mmCIF file of C-alpha atoms in Angstrom:
data_model
loop_
_atom_site.group_PDB
_atom_site.id
_atom_site.type_symbol
_atom_site.label_atom_id
_atom_site.label_comp_id
_atom_site.label_asym_id
_atom_site.label_seq_id
_atom_site.Cartn_x
_atom_site.Cartn_y
_atom_site.Cartn_z
ATOM 1 C CA MET A 1 80.645 92.003 74.769
ATOM 2 C CA ARG A 2 81.137 93.330 71.254
ATOM 3 C CA ARG A 3 84.659 92.733 69.996
ATOM 4 C CA VAL A 4 86.747 94.072 67.151
ATOM 5 C CA LYS A 5 90.398 93.770 66.295
ATOM 6 C CA ALA A 6 92.225 96.871 67.475
ATOM 7 C CA ARG A 7 95.794 98.122 67.587
ATOM 8 C CA LEU A 8 97.666 100.912 69.345
ATOM 9 C CA SER A 9 96.663 104.454 68.411
ATOM 10 C CA ALA A 10 97.190 107.961 69.736
ATOM 11 C CA GLU A 11 94.533 107.614 72.412
ATOM 12 C CA THR A 12 95.179 104.010 73.456
ATOM 13 C CA PRO A 13 95.299 103.529 77.224
ATOM 14 C CA GLY A 14 98.632 101.759 76.840
ATOM 15 C CA PRO A 15 99.052 98.365 78.476
ATOM 16 C CA PHE A 16 95.664 96.763 77.897
ATOM 17 C CA PRO A 17 94.670 94.200 75.240
ATOM 18 C CA ARG A 18 93.392 95.815 72.042
ATOM 19 C CA TYR A 19 90.370 93.818 71.026
ATOM 20 C CA LEU A 20 86.612 94.423 71.231
ATOM 21 C CA SER A 21 83.842 94.819 68.799
ATOM 22 C CA VAL A 22 84.449 96.715 68.585
ATOM 23 C CA VAL A 23 53.178 128.867 62.988
ATOM 24 C CA ARG A 24 54.123 129.097 59.882
ATOM 25 C CA ALA A 25 54.899 132.017 62.309
ATOM 26 C CA ALA A 26 51.904 133.626 64.011
ATOM 27 C CA ALA A 27 51.556 137.357 63.376
ATOM 28 C CA PHE A 28 50.575 138.206 66.915
ATOM 29 C CA ALA A 29 52.068 137.974 70.366
ATOM 30 C CA LEU A 30 50.744 135.890 73.197
ATOM 31 C CA VAL A 31 51.942 136.883 76.628
ATOM 32 C CA VAL A 32 51.608 134.235 79.319
ATOM 33 C CA SER A 33 51.470 135.566 82.890
ATOM 34 C CA LEU A 34 53.306 133.158 85.187
ATOM 35 C CA VAL A 35 54.792 133.088 88.647
ATOM 36 C CA ILE A 36 57.800 131.254 87.232
ATOM 37 C CA ALA A 37 60.433 132.550 84.869
ATOM 38 C CA ALA A 38 59.973 131.931 81.157
ATOM 39 C CA LEU A 39 62.819 130.736 78.961
ATOM 40 C CA PRO A 40 64.007 133.069 76.159
ATOM 41 C CA GLY A 41 61.569 133.219 73.247
ATOM 42 C CA GLY A 42 62.040 131.202 70.089
ATOM 43 C CA ARG A 43 60.212 128.533 68.179
ATOM 44 C CA ALA A 44 60.713 124.917 69.174
ATOM 45 C CA GLU A 45 63.019 123.477 66.544
ATOM 46 C CA ALA A 46 62.257 119.890 67.409
ATOM 47 C CA SER A 47 60.102 118.063 69.886
ATOM 48 C CA THR A 48 61.334 115.001 71.744
ATOM 49 C CA GLN A 49 59.599 112.812 69.172
ATOM 50 C CA ASP A 50 61.282 114.737 66.364
ATOM 51 C CA LEU A 51 64.658 114.218 68.007
ATOM 52 C CA VAL A 52 64.064 110.491 68.434
ATOM 53 C CA ARG A 53 63.049 110.169 64.802
ATOM 54 C CA GLN A 54 66.103 112.110 63.622
ATOM 55 C CA LEU A 55 68.498 110.122 65.783
ATOM 56 C CA ASP A 56 66.919 106.842 64.678
ATOM 57 C CA GLY A 57 67.530 107.858 61.079
ATOM 58 C CA LEU A 58 71.106 108.836 61.819
ATOM 59 C CA VAL A 59 71.823 105.524 63.549
ATOM 60 C CA SER A 60 70.211 103.444 60.804
ATOM 61 C CA GLY A 61 72.260 105.242 58.167
ATOM 62 C CA PHE A 62 75.585 104.743 59.969
ATOM 63 C CA ALA A 63 77.762 102.078 58.387
ATOM 64 C CA GLY A 64 79.373 100.918 61.630
ATOM 65 C CA GLY A 65 78.099 99.835 65.023
ATOM 66 C CA THR A 66 77.101 102.339 67.654
ATOM 67 C CA GLY A 67 75.790 102.756 71.174
ATOM 68 C CA VAL A 68 74.082 106.062 71.966
ATOM 69 C CA TRP A 69 72.659 107.601 75.121
ATOM 70 C CA VAL A 70 70.933 110.998 75.243
ATOM 71 C CA SER A 71 69.272 112.257 78.409
ATOM 72 C CA ASP A 72 68.110 115.231 80.408
ATOM 73 C CA PRO A 73 69.849 114.990 83.811
ATOM 74 C CA SER A 74 66.645 116.057 85.548
ATOM 75 C CA SER A 75 64.635 113.161 84.107
ATOM 76 C CA PRO A 76 64.924 109.504 85.178
ATOM 77 C CA THR A 77 64.111 108.315 81.651
ATOM 78 C CA PRO A 78 66.557 108.857 78.769
ATOM 79 C CA LEU A 79 65.399 110.834 75.756
ATOM 80 C CA PHE A 80 66.997 108.378 73.318
ATOM 81 C CA THR A 81 69.045 105.198 73.469
ATOM 82 C CA HIS A 82 70.496 102.734 71.017
ATOM 83 C CA ALA A 83 72.313 99.637 72.315
ATOM 84 C CA PRO A 84 72.680 101.301 75.732
ATOM 85 C CA ASP A 85 73.957 98.143 77.439
ATOM 86 C CA GLU A 86 76.539 97.150 74.824
ATOM 87 C CA GLN A 87 79.922 96.620 76.488
ATOM 88 C CA VAL A 88 82.474 98.492 74.401
ATOM 89 C CA ILE A 89 86.189 99.089 74.881
ATOM 90 C CA THR A 90 86.434 102.640 76.150
ATOM 91 C CA ALA A 91 89.770 103.685 74.631
ATOM 92 C CA SER A 92 90.595 106.953 76.433
ATOM 93 C CA LEU A 93 87.184 107.228 78.062
ATOM 94 C CA TYR A 94 88.651 105.091 80.865
ATOM 95 C CA LYS A 95 90.400 108.297 81.923
ATOM 96 C CA LEU A 96 87.061 109.511 83.270
ATOM 97 C CA GLY A 97 87.269 106.783 85.911
ATOM 98 C CA VAL A 98 90.832 107.790 86.749
ATOM 99 C CA LEU A 99 89.671 111.393 87.107
ATOM 100 C CA ALA A 100 86.832 110.443 89.454
ATOM 101 C CA GLU A 101 89.065 108.366 91.738
ATOM 102 C CA ALA A 102 91.723 111.085 91.853
ATOM 103 C CA GLU A 103 89.119 113.691 92.788
ATOM 104 C CA ARG A 104 87.700 111.379 95.452
ATOM 105 C CA ARG A 105 91.115 111.234 97.077
ATOM 106 C CA VAL A 106 91.574 114.999 96.785
ATOM 107 C CA ASP A 107 88.220 115.412 98.538
ATOM 108 C CA SER A 108 89.267 113.048 101.328
ATOM 109 C CA GLY A 109 92.674 114.689 101.751
ATOM 110 C CA GLU A 110 94.596 111.588 100.655
ATOM 111 C CA LEU A 111 95.969 113.484 97.662
ATOM 112 C CA HIS A 112 96.682 117.131 96.936
ATOM 113 C CA TYR A 113 96.909 118.947 93.620
ATOM 114 C CA ASN A 114 100.570 119.808 94.216
ATOM 115 C CA ASP A 115 101.577 116.180 94.884
ATOM 116 C CA PRO A 116 104.229 114.932 92.410
ATOM 117 C CA VAL A 117 103.371 112.423 89.670
ATOM 118 C CA LEU A 118 106.406 110.816 88.043
ATOM 119 C CA ILE A 119 106.130 109.566 84.449
ATOM 120 C CA ALA A 120 107.842 106.152 84.455
ATOM 121 C CA PRO A 121 109.180 104.423 81.314
ATOM 122 C CA GLU A 122 106.270 101.944 81.355
ATOM 123 C CA ASP A 123 103.808 104.862 81.252
ATOM 124 C CA VAL A 124 105.068 106.169 77.912
ATOM 125 C CA THR A 125 103.218 104.826 74.850
ATOM 126 C CA SER A 126 104.352 105.003 71.235
ATOM 127 C CA ASP A 127 101.549 107.453 70.440
ATOM 128 C CA GLY A 128 99.679 109.930 72.583
ATOM 129 C CA SER A 129 102.301 110.431 75.308
ATOM 130 C CA PHE A 130 103.487 114.013 75.539
ATOM 131 C CA GLU A 131 106.022 113.812 78.372
ATOM 132 C CA GLU A 132 109.302 111.913 78.452
ATOM 133 C CA ALA A 133 110.018 109.221 81.012
ATOM 134 C CA GLY A 134 111.387 110.802 84.163
ATOM 135 C CA THR A 135 109.220 113.909 83.889
ATOM 136 C CA SER A 136 107.625 114.995 87.156
ATOM 137 C CA LEU A 137 104.220 116.688 87.039
ATOM 138 C CA THR A 138 101.959 117.870 89.804
ATOM 139 C CA LEU A 139 98.724 115.937 90.250
ATOM 140 C CA ASP A 140 96.840 118.939 88.868
ATOM 141 C CA GLU A 141 99.073 119.058 85.782
ATOM 142 C CA ALA A 142 98.746 115.317 85.215
ATOM 143 C CA LEU A 143 94.946 115.447 85.435
ATOM 144 C CA GLU A 144 94.831 118.438 83.094
ATOM 145 C CA SER A 145 96.988 116.721 80.465
ATOM 146 C CA MET A 146 95.093 113.438 80.793
ATOM 147 C CA ILE A 147 91.707 115.093 80.218
ATOM 148 C CA THR A 148 92.288 118.082 77.950
ATOM 149 C CA ILE A 149 94.802 116.553 75.507
ATOM 150 C CA SER A 150 94.318 112.864 76.428
ATOM 151 C CA ASP A 151 97.955 112.391 77.455
ATOM 152 C CA ASN A 152 98.535 108.652 77.825
ATOM 153 C CA GLY A 153 101.693 108.992 79.893
ATOM 154 C CA ALA A 154 100.000 111.121 82.535
ATOM 155 C CA ALA A 155 96.960 108.816 82.529
ATOM 156 C CA LEU A 156 98.974 105.630 82.973
ATOM 157 C CA ALA A 157 101.089 107.177 85.725
ATOM 158 C CA LEU A 158 97.878 108.049 87.567
ATOM 159 C CA TRP A 159 96.408 104.596 86.872
ATOM 160 C CA HIS A 160 99.481 102.990 88.447
ATOM 161 C CA ILE A 161 99.211 105.272 91.490
ATOM 162 C CA LEU A 162 95.468 104.862 92.021
ATOM 163 C CA GLY A 163 95.029 101.213 91.015
ATOM 164 C CA GLY A 164 92.402 99.882 88.649
ATOM 165 C CA SER A 165 90.602 97.930 91.369
ATOM 166 C CA ASN A 166 90.222 101.067 93.498
ATOM 167 C CA ILE A 167 88.891 102.997 90.513
ATOM 168 C CA ASP A 168 86.375 100.227 89.862
ATOM 169 C CA VAL A 169 85.164 100.311 93.477
ATOM 170 C CA THR A 170 84.562 104.060 93.260
ATOM 171 C CA LEU A 171 82.656 103.716 89.988
ATOM 172 C CA THR A 172 80.547 100.835 91.291
ATOM 173 C CA LYS A 173 79.657 102.701 94.494
ATOM 174 C CA ALA A 174 78.529 105.620 92.329
ATOM 175 C CA GLY A 175 76.172 103.331 90.394
ATOM 176 C CA MET A 176 78.375 102.434 87.424
ATOM 177 C CA ALA A 177 79.048 98.713 87.728
ATOM 178 C CA ASP A 178 79.205 98.560 83.918
ATOM 179 C CA PHE A 179 82.174 100.934 83.740
ATOM 180 C CA HIS A 180 85.262 98.764 84.212
ATOM 181 C CA VAL A 181 88.829 100.040 84.423
ATOM 182 C CA ALA A 182 91.448 97.321 83.990
ATOM 183 C CA TYR A 183 93.170 95.997 87.087
ATOM 184 C CA ASP A 184 96.319 95.036 85.172
ATOM 185 C CA ASP A 185 97.758 94.569 81.679
ATOM 186 C CA SER A 186 95.709 91.433 81.028
ATOM 187 C CA GLU A 187 92.352 93.221 81.040
ATOM 188 C CA ASP A 188 90.372 95.609 78.857
ATOM 189 C CA ASN A 189 88.814 98.895 79.862
ATOM 190 C CA TRP A 190 85.151 98.768 78.879
ATOM 191 C CA ALA A 191 81.872 100.530 79.566
ATOM 192 C CA THR A 192 78.304 100.697 78.356
ATOM 193 C CA PRO A 193 76.729 103.888 76.980
ATOM 194 C CA ARG A 194 74.310 103.733 79.926
ATOM 195 C CA ALA A 195 77.148 103.710 82.468
ATOM 196 C CA LEU A 196 78.843 106.661 80.803
ATOM 197 C CA GLY A 197 75.475 108.400 80.710
ATOM 198 C CA THR A 198 75.229 107.845 84.464
ATOM 199 C CA PHE A 199 78.711 109.328 84.932
ATOM 200 C CA PHE A 200 77.784 112.562 83.184
ATOM 201 C CA THR A 201 74.302 112.701 84.709
ATOM 202 C CA LEU A 202 75.843 112.632 88.180
ATOM 203 C CA LEU A 203 78.309 115.303 87.093
ATOM 204 C CA ALA A 204 75.563 117.524 85.711
ATOM 205 C CA LYS A 205 73.650 117.181 88.995
ATOM 206 C CA ARG A 206 76.874 117.835 90.977
ATOM 207 C CA GLN A 207 76.525 114.439 92.640
ATOM 208 C CA LEU A 208 79.669 112.624 91.445
ATOM 209 C CA ILE A 209 81.923 112.227 94.506
ATOM 210 C CA SER A 210 80.755 115.596 95.889
ATOM 211 C CA ALA A 211 79.434 118.926 94.647
ATOM 212 C CA ALA A 212 82.915 120.453 94.884
ATOM 213 C CA ALA A 213 84.561 117.505 93.110
ATOM 214 C CA SER A 214 81.881 117.594 90.415
ATOM 215 C CA ASP A 215 82.548 121.290 89.846
ATOM 216 C CA ARG A 216 86.279 120.654 89.485
ATOM 217 C CA MET A 217 85.742 117.778 87.052
ATOM 218 C CA LEU A 218 83.244 119.761 84.984
ATOM 219 C CA ALA A 219 85.611 122.715 84.717
ATOM 220 C CA ARG A 220 88.420 120.447 83.539
ATOM 221 C CA LEU A 221 86.224 118.652 80.997
ATOM 222 C CA GLU A 222 85.047 122.026 79.673
ATOM 223 C CA ARG A 223 88.698 122.768 78.807
ATOM 224 C CA GLN A 224 88.817 119.768 76.442
ATOM 225 C CA GLN A 225 90.989 120.513 73.394
ATOM 226 C CA ILE A 226 89.994 117.538 71.198
ATOM 227 C CA ASN A 227 86.840 118.954 69.670
ATOM 228 C CA ASN A 228 86.374 117.191 66.328
ATOM 229 C CA ARG A 229 83.364 115.137 67.433
ATOM 230 C CA LEU A 230 80.445 116.231 69.640
ATOM 231 C CA PRO A 231 81.269 119.983 69.438
ATOM 232 C CA ALA A 232 82.271 120.015 65.758
ATOM 233 C CA GLN A 233 78.917 121.225 64.385
ATOM 234 C CA LEU A 234 77.972 123.393 67.363
ATOM 235 C CA PRO A 235 78.222 127.200 67.501
ATOM 236 C CA PRO A 236 81.629 128.189 68.894
ATOM 237 C CA ASP A 237 80.169 129.737 72.039
ATOM 238 C CA VAL A 238 78.311 126.596 73.135
ATOM 239 C CA LEU A 239 79.611 125.185 76.407
ATOM 240 C CA ILE A 240 80.369 121.465 76.426
ATOM 241 C CA ALA A 241 82.141 119.306 79.002
ATOM 242 C CA HIS A 242 83.311 116.095 77.373
ATOM 243 C CA LYS A 243 85.958 113.421 76.837
ATOM 244 C CA THR A 244 86.919 111.599 73.655
ATOM 245 C CA GLY A 245 88.404 108.176 73.051
ATOM 246 C CA ASN A 246 89.662 106.315 70.022
ATOM 247 C CA LEU A 247 91.510 103.232 68.865
ATOM 248 C CA PRO A 248 91.561 101.840 65.331
ATOM 249 C CA GLY A 249 87.951 100.893 64.647
ATOM 250 C CA LEU A 250 86.738 102.594 67.840
ATOM 251 C CA THR A 251 85.748 106.263 68.064
ATOM 252 C CA HIS A 252 83.869 107.758 71.019
ATOM 253 C CA ASP A 253 82.805 111.018 72.608
ATOM 254 C CA ALA A 254 80.763 111.533 75.766
ATOM 255 C CA GLY A 255 79.796 114.561 77.771
ATOM 256 C CA ILE A 256 77.325 117.310 78.593
ATOM 257 C CA ILE A 257 76.112 119.816 76.011
ATOM 258 C CA PHE A 258 74.640 122.932 77.596
ATOM 259 C CA THR A 259 71.695 123.686 75.304
ATOM 260 C CA LYS A 260 69.155 126.501 75.284
ATOM 261 C CA ALA A 261 66.766 124.146 77.069
ATOM 262 C CA GLY A 262 69.274 123.043 79.711
ATOM 263 C CA PRO A 263 72.079 120.461 79.951
ATOM 264 C CA ARG A 264 71.884 117.305 77.862
ATOM 265 C CA VAL A 265 74.014 114.218 78.476
ATOM 266 C CA VAL A 266 75.225 112.732 75.189
ATOM 267 C CA VAL A 267 77.211 109.511 74.784
ATOM 268 C CA ALA A 268 78.170 108.210 71.340
ATOM 269 C CA MET A 269 80.367 105.106 71.075
ATOM 270 C CA THR A 270 81.179 103.644 67.651
ATOM 271 C CA TRP A 271 82.983 100.595 66.315
ATOM 272 C CA ASP A 272 83.794 98.982 62.967
ATOM 273 C CA ALA A 273 83.771 102.320 61.151
ATOM 274 C CA LEU A 274 86.296 104.619 59.501
ATOM 275 C CA ASP A 275 87.474 107.422 61.783
ATOM 276 C CA GLU A 276 86.113 110.164 59.520
ATOM 277 C CA ASP A 277 82.713 108.461 59.273
ATOM 278 C CA ALA A 278 82.561 108.030 63.044
ATOM 279 C CA ASP A 279 83.610 111.650 63.640
ATOM 280 C CA SER A 280 80.871 112.851 61.282
ATOM 281 C CA PHE A 281 78.268 110.616 62.928
ATOM 282 C CA ILE A 282 79.143 111.759 66.447
ATOM 283 C CA SER A 283 79.202 115.433 65.476
ATOM 284 C CA SER A 284 75.770 115.006 63.872
ATOM 285 C CA VAL A 285 74.433 113.489 67.096
ATOM 286 C CA GLY A 286 75.700 116.530 68.973
ATOM 287 C CA ALA A 287 74.154 118.930 66.460
ATOM 288 C CA LEU A 288 70.751 117.225 66.588
ATOM 289 C CA VAL A 289 70.657 117.257 70.374
ATOM 290 C CA TYR A 290 71.745 120.883 70.589
ATOM 291 C CA GLY A 291 69.267 121.963 67.924
ATOM 292 C CA ALA A 292 66.294 120.430 69.703
ATOM 293 C CA ILE A 293 64.204 122.349 72.179
ATOM 294 C CA LEU A 294 62.806 119.393 74.015
ATOM 295 C CA GLU A 295 59.418 118.809 75.526
ATOM 296 C CA PRO A 296 59.733 118.750 79.338
ATOM 297 C CA SER A 297 58.487 115.898 81.442
ATOM 298 C CA ALA A 298 54.721 115.992 82.077
ATOM 299 C CA ASN A 299 54.976 117.529 85.555
ATOM 300 C CA ALA A 300 52.650 120.493 85.051
ATOM 301 C CA ARG A 301 48.977 120.987 84.283
ATOM 302 C CA TYR A 302 47.571 124.145 82.750
ATOM 303 C CA GLN A 303 44.155 125.483 81.837
ATOM 304 C CA VAL A 304 43.378 127.735 78.879
ATOM 305 C CA SER A 305 40.149 129.242 77.661
ATOM 306 C CA LYS A 306 38.166 127.162 75.204
ATOM 307 C CA THR A 307 36.789 130.349 73.658
ATOM 308 C CA ALA A 308 38.570 131.536 70.530
ATOM 309 C CA ILE A 309 40.527 134.764 70.897
ATOM 310 C CA ALA A 310 40.800 137.078 67.893
ATOM 311 C CA VAL A 311 43.874 139.302 67.805
ATOM 312 C CA ASP A 312 44.735 141.838 65.131
ATOM 313 C CA THR A 313 48.065 141.612 63.345
ATOM 314 C CA GLY A 314 50.712 143.438 65.330
ATOM 315 C CA ALA A 315 48.528 143.693 68.421
ATOM 316 C CA GLU A 316 49.302 142.211 71.810
ATOM 317 C CA GLN A 317 46.831 140.131 73.770
ATOM 318 C CA ARG A 318 47.569 139.338 77.394
ATOM 319 C CA VAL A 319 46.221 135.992 78.597
ATOM 320 C CA THR A 320 46.560 134.492 82.074
ATOM 321 C CA VAL A 321 47.150 130.735 82.134
ATOM 322 C CA PRO A 322 46.874 129.010 85.549
ATOM 323 C CA ILE A 323 49.605 126.364 85.891
ATOM 324 C CA THR A 324 49.559 123.643 88.550
ATOM 325 C CA ASN A 325 52.698 121.884 89.770
ATOM 326 C CA ALA A 326 51.838 118.218 89.272
ATOM 327 C CA GLY A 327 55.356 117.007 89.964
ATOM 328 C CA THR A 328 57.251 116.040 93.077
ATOM 329 C CA ARG A 329 59.677 118.977 93.254
ATOM 330 C CA THR A 330 58.914 122.478 94.522
ATOM 331 C CA TRP A 331 59.193 125.131 91.835
ATOM 332 C CA ALA A 332 61.496 128.099 92.309
ATOM 333 C CA ALA A 333 61.749 131.234 90.172
ATOM 334 C CA ALA A 334 65.542 131.454 90.398
ATOM 335 C CA GLY A 335 68.563 129.564 91.620
ATOM 336 C CA VAL A 336 68.807 125.840 92.272
ATOM 337 C CA GLY A 337 65.568 124.111 91.286
ATOM 338 C CA SER A 338 64.360 127.027 89.164
ATOM 339 C CA VAL A 339 61.753 126.176 86.579
ATOM 340 C CA GLY A 340 61.336 127.578 83.084
ATOM 341 C CA LEU A 341 58.514 127.312 80.589
ATOM 342 C CA ILE A 342 58.899 126.584 76.893
ATOM 343 C CA TRP A 343 55.734 127.814 75.209
ATOM 344 C CA GLU A 344 55.190 126.902 71.582
ATOM 345 C CA LEU A 345 52.510 128.703 69.563
ATOM 346 C CA ARG A 346 51.285 127.364 66.251
ATOM 347 C CA ASN A 347 48.608 128.361 63.748
ATOM 348 C CA THR A 348 45.865 125.782 63.281
#
């Protein structure tokens, strides 16, 4: 487990130990006749290989340490990883585990959104707590503050109610044994980029706890107000569901960026770097992922004519391309399971 010296900061979880290392454009149109819907037109800004190369360069140029996970939720293989199994103190990313356990209990009827959550004196930290001791919030209000503004007081009150061991059981059952929420004050919260990638992959597929719980968690994470990392270089209308975390020497962001080519899970954990350098690095990761129109998995075969086709400038040539589903999932034109085609045309 990588360790760095760390002290309290605005997003510290509160009672846990603070250490861990931390074509040329073509002048003609090609119309492809398909039985599946085509994605909006536009040139591919980067292939998967381009993205990997760009992210490799970004990682190698970063002065600190980092663990990165980038994936398409529909693919079993990540698009890019760097140190994916490094165990890193989560800082406020542990609040994702608290959120999941709370939503599990809401689903089961053990808890309700209007249940009271009392902020006790031991829940209030020197930084990052926005409610005074003795304040009573509803469960819904506590979850909203914990996620959208990373309120430590609300998070610790929920942690005391839910119990770290129970949170860990829920995460492990969901396939995240490497996402550990402290049982008591003697332990650290830690996770690997892979585990956090699994968390957001399940969310994106609406498979974390339940479809309804996933929808509620996604909506809350989309209301995130700390947006100086993954979203910082994105257009303002881009949808992103994410959670940040930081302690001195530790700066993280993890979530789902909804790109033109579909959702992308992005986890960036950093250590041993200045906050501003880490913020810039993480925002650059987000920008590269968003800017890439990625090559889909090889689950389709197509056949095109081997005879050259001459087309006058400004003219339209209609070509039929037979496409065979070589994958394991049935294609649909709309709704759940719908399939789109990214078609890139280049001069040769």
